[in-house]
Every structure is written in C-alpha cells, then in structure tokens.
Coordinates of C-alpha atoms in Angstrom, one line a residue:
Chain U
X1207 CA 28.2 -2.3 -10.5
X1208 CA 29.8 -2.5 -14.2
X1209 CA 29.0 0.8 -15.5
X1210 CA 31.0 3.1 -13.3
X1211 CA 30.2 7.2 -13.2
X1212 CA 33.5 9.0 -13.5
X1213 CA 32.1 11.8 -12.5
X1214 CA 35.0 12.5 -9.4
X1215 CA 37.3 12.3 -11.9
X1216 CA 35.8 15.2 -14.6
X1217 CA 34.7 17.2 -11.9
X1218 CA 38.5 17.4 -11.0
X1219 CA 39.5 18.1 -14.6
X1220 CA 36.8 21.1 -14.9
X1221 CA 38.0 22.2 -11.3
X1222 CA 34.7 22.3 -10.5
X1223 CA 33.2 21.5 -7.2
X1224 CA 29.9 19.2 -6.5
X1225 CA 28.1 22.3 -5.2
X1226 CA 28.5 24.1 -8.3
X1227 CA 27.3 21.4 -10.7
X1228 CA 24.1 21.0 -8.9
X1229 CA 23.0 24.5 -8.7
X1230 CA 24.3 24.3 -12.5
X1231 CA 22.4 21.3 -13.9
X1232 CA 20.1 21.4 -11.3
X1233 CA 20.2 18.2 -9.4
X1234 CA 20.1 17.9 -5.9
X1235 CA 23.7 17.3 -4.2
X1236 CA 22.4 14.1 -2.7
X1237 CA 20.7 12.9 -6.6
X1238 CA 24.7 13.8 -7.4
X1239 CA 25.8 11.8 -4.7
X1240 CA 24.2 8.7 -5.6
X1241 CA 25.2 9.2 -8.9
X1242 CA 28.9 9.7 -8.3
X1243 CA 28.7 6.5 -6.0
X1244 CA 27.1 3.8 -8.1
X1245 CA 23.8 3.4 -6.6
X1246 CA 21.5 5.2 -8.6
X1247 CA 19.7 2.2 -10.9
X1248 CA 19.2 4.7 -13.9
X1249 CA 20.2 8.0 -15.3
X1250 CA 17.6 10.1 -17.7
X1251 CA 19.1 11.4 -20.8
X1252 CA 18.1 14.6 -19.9
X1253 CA 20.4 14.4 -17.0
X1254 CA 23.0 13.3 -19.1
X1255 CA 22.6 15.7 -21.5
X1256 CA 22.4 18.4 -18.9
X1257 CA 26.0 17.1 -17.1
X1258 CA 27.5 16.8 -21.0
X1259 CA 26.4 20.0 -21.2
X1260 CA 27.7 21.4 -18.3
X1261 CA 30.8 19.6 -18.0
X1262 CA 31.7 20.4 -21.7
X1263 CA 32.4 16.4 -22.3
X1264 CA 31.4 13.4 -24.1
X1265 CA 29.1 10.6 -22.2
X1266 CA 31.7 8.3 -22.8
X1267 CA 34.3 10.6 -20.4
X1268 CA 31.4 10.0 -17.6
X1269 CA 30.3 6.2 -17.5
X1270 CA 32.5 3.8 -18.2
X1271 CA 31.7 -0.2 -18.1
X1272 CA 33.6 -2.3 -16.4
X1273 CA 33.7 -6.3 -16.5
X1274 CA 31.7 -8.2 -13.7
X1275 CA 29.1 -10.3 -12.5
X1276 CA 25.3 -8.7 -13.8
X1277 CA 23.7 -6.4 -12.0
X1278 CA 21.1 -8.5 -10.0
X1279 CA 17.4 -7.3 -10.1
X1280 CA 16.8 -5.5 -6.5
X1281 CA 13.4 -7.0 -6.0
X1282 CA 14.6 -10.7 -5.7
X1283 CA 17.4 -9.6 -3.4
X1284 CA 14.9 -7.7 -0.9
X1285 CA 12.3 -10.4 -1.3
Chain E
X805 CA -12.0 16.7 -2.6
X806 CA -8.7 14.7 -3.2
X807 CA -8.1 10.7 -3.0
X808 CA -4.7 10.9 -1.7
X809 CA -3.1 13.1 1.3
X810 CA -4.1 15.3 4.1
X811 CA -7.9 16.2 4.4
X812 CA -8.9 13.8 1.1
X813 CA -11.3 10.7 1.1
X814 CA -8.9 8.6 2.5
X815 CA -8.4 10.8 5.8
X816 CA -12.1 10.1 6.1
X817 CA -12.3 6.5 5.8
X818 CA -9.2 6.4 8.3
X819 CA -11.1 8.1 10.7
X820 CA -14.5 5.5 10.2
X821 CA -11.9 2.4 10.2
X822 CA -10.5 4.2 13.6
X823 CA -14.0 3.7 14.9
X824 CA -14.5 0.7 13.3
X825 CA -11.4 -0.7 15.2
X826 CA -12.9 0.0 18.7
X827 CA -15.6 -0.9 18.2
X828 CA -14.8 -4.7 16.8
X829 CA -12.3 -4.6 20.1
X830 CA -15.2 -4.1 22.5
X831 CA -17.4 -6.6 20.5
X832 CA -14.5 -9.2 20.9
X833 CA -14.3 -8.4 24.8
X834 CA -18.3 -9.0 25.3
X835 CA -18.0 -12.4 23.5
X836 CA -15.0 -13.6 24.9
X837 CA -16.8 -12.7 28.0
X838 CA -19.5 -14.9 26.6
X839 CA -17.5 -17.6 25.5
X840 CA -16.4 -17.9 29.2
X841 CA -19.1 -18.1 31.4
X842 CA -20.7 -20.3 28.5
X843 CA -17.7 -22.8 29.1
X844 CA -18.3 -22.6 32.8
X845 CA -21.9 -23.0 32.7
X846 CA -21.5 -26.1 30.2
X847 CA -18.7 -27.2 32.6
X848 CA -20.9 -27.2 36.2
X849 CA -24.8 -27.3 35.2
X850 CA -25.4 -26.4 31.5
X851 CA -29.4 -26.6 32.3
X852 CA -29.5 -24.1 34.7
X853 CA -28.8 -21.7 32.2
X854 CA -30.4 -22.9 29.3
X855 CA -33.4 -20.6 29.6
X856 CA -31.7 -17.0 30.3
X857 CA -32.6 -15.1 26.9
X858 CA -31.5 -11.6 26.5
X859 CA -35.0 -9.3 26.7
X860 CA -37.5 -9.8 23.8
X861 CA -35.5 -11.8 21.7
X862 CA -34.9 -15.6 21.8
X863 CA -30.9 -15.3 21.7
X864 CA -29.9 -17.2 25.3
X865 CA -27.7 -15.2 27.5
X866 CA -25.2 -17.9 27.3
X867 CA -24.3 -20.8 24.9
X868 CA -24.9 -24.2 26.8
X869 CA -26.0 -26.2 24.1
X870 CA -22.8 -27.7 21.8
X871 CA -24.1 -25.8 18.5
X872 CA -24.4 -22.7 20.5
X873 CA -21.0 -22.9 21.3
X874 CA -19.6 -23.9 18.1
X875 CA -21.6 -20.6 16.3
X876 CA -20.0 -18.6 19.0
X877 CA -16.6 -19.2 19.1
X878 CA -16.8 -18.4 15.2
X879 CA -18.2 -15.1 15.7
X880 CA -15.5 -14.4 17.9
X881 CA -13.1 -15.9 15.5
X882 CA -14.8 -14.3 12.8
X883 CA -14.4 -10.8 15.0
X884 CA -11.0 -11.6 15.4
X885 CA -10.5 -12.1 11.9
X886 CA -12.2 -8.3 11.0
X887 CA -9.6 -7.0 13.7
X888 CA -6.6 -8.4 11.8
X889 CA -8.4 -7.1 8.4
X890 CA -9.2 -3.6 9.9
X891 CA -6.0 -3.2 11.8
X892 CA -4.3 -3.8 8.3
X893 CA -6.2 -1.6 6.6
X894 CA -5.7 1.1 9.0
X895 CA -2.2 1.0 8.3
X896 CA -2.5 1.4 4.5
X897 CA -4.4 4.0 5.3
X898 CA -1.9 5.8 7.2
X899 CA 0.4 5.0 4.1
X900 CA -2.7 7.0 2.0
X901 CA -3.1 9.8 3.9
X902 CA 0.9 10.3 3.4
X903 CA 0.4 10.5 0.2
X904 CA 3.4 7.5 -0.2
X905 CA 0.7 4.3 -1.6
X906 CA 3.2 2.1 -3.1
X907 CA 5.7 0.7 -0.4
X908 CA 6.0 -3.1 -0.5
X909 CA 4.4 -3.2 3.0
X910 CA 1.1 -2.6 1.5
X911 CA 1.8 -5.3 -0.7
X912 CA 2.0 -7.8 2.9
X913 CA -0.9 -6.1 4.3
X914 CA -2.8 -7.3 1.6
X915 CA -2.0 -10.7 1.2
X916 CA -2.6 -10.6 5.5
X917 CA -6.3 -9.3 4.9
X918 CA -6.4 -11.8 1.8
X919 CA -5.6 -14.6 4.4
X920 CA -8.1 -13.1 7.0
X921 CA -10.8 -13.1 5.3
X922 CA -10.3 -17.0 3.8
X923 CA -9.6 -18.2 7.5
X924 CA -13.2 -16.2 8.1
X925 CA -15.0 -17.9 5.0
X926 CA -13.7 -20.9 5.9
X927 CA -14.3 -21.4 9.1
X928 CA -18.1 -20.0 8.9
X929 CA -18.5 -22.8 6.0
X930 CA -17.3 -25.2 9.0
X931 CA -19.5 -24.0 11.6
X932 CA -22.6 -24.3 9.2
X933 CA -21.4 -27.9 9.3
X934 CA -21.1 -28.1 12.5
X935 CA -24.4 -26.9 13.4
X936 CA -26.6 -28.3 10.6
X937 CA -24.1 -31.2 9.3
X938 CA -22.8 -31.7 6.1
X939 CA -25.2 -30.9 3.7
X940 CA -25.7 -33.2 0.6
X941 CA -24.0 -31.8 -2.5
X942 CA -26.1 -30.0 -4.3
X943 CA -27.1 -28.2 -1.0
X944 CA -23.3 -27.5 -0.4
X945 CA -22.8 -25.0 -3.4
X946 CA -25.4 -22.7 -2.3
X947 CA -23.6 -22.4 1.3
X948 CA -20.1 -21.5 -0.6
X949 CA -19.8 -17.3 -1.1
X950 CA -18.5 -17.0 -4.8
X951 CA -18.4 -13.5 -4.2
X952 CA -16.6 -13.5 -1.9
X953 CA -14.1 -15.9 -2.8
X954 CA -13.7 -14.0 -5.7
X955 CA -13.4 -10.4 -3.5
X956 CA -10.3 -12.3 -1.8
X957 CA -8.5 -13.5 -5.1
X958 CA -9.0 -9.5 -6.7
X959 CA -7.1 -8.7 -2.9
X960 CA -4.3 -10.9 -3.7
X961 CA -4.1 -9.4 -7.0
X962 CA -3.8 -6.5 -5.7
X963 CA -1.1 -6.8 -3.4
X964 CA 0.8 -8.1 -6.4
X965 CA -0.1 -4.8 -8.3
X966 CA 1.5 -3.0 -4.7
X967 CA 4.3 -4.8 -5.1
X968 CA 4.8 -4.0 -9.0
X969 CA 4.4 -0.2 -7.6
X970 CA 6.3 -0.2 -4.8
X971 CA 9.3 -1.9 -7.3
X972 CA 8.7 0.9 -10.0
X973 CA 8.8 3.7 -6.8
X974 CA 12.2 2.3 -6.1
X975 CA 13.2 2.0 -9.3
X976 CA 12.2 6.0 -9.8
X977 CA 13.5 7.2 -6.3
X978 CA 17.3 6.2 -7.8
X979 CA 16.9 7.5 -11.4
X980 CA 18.8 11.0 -11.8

C-alpha cells in the first residue's frame, strides 16, 4: 500500500497507548487497527481531524506515501 | 411496518416463498411421477392408457401421445426452473431479513434467477413448437413474452446494481 499510517510510531512519541486513543477520538480499537495496519481503503477527515487533534500533530507526521505499484481496485481482484 | 429486518415485509414474503418452496418440491415429485409411468406406458402399450382422464376434466392420467410428453417434461422443467428461482430468492431473503442487502452473493443469485427464467421462456417457446410446429412468422411474435423478456433484462440489471452496492458496502466497512 503506498500511503503508510505512521500511527505506531506517534503513538510511541505521545506515549500513548491504542486503548487510550480510541476511547479519546472515539474509534473502535479494531477501526484503529485496520488503520495502523494498511488495510482500511479510506480515512474521513473527520477522523483525521479528530487523531490530529488528539495526537497534537500534523497529518503529514501520520500518512506518509511511499513509492510502489498502484493500489489495484478490490472488486477486479475478488471478481 | 419496516422493509428491511426482523418482523418487516420481507420476513413475510420469506415465510410465503418458504411455502412456495414446498409446495413447487411436491409438484415436481407428482410429475416426475408422471413423467415415469408415462415413459413406461409409451414404452409397453401406450393405447392402453390413452383413455385414463383424471375425474371431470379431459387431462389423461398419463402422457402417451408424443405432444403429451413433450408439454410435460416442460412443466416439469419449467417447475424445476421456479425451484432454482425460489430457492434463490429465499436466500436473498434471508440476506433481507438481516438487514445486510448488499453482499455480492445477491448479485450471483440474481444473474442465477436471470438465467432461470430464460432457460423457462425458452424452452416453453420450444415446446409450443413442438406441439403445434413452427408457426409462420407473423404468428411467431405473438408466441414471444416481451414482458417477460424484458422482466429478465431489469433482473440482470439489478444484480449489477447489487454488485455496485455490495462494492460501496466494502468500500464503507474499511473507511475510518
């Protein structure tokens, strides 16, 4: 996946655990999870604005895009 | 009362296509039963049985005569045919009364019942020509069912519009 969520990394900065930031931005651990993992397919801004918020950093410090083949549309792969 | 869910309109017509179900299994049973004894009556001494008629009607007992047979073996195809198309439907149903309508199953049903019901048109267009022969043209396009034909190509649409939802249900179940 080219755009990679740091979000492991910043948690570790703020010393703050996944737990936490769910009950704080209120997302479910397992939402976090497939964010932190790189398999959700979108992110709301009002997500991001809530884990900017939250995590007192810039969007920039959280996704990150990395070179690499496209991402490939879902449907032609499971047809 | 609701569309979707428990105790809505679909829960209902699950229960009627339940019935509906059984009932096309026994239906299939008594003509394959049919179909049967007519091939073994047409096989020993097709006369013998050629004037047993159920009571008060003129429908024979058994089919002996070639036509006969041909407009019974499409009935039961034609049965067979409403089994696969209820059978499917019963399973989007169950997809309804979940509450969960767009999942890319429904999308095969569909196309399935789509099929069904043009192997069902199709083959009572053949028996028609089987019993009474080819009509001459003009004659033909008053046989063909534009309606349904055209009931058939709305189903296939909609399996696409399924597909579309299930892809945008995926799509929303991994947004954050």
């Amino acid at each position: 996946m080219p755009i990679r969520v740091n979000l492991d990394r910043v948690l570790l900065d703020r010393r703050m655990s996944l737990t936490e930031l769910s009950e704080r931005v209120g997302v479910t651990i397992a939402n976090l999870s497939i964010l932190k993992t790189g398999k959700a397919k979108a992110i709301r801004f009002s997500t991001l604005d809530a884990l900017c918020r939250t995590l007192n950093c810039q969007p920039g410090e959280l996704l990150q895009w990395e070179p690499g083949p496209p991402v490939k549309d879902e449907d032609a792969e499971a047809d | 009362m609701r569309t979707l869910g428990p105790h809505s309109v679909s829960s209902v017509l699950k229960i009627i296509l339940d019935v509906v179900f059984v009932l096309l299994f026994v239906s299939i049973l008594v003509l394959g039963a049919r179909a049967l004894l007519s091939a073994a009556a047409m096989a020993n001494n097709p006369t013998a049985f050629a004037n047993w008629y159920f009571p008060h009607t003129r429908w024979p007992v058994l089919a002996t005569t070639p036509r006969a047979a041909a407009a019974l073996v499409t009935y039961c195809f034609n049965i067979l045919a409403s089994i696969v198309v209820v059978g499917r439907l019963r399973k989007i149903f169950v997809t309804l009364v979940a509450g969960a309508p767009f999942q890319a199953q429904n999308a095969r049903r569909l196309r399935v019942i789509g099929l069904a019901l043009m192997a069902a048109e199709v083959s009572r267009l053949a028996v028609r020509a089987l019993i009474y022969g080819v009509p001459a043209t003009p004659r033909l396009w008053f046989e063909i069912n534009f309606v349904g034909w055209f009931s058939i190509a709305v189903i296939f649409v909609l399996a696409e519009i399924f597909e579309e939802g299930a892809r945008l249900r995926r799509e929303a179940e991994l947004t954050i």
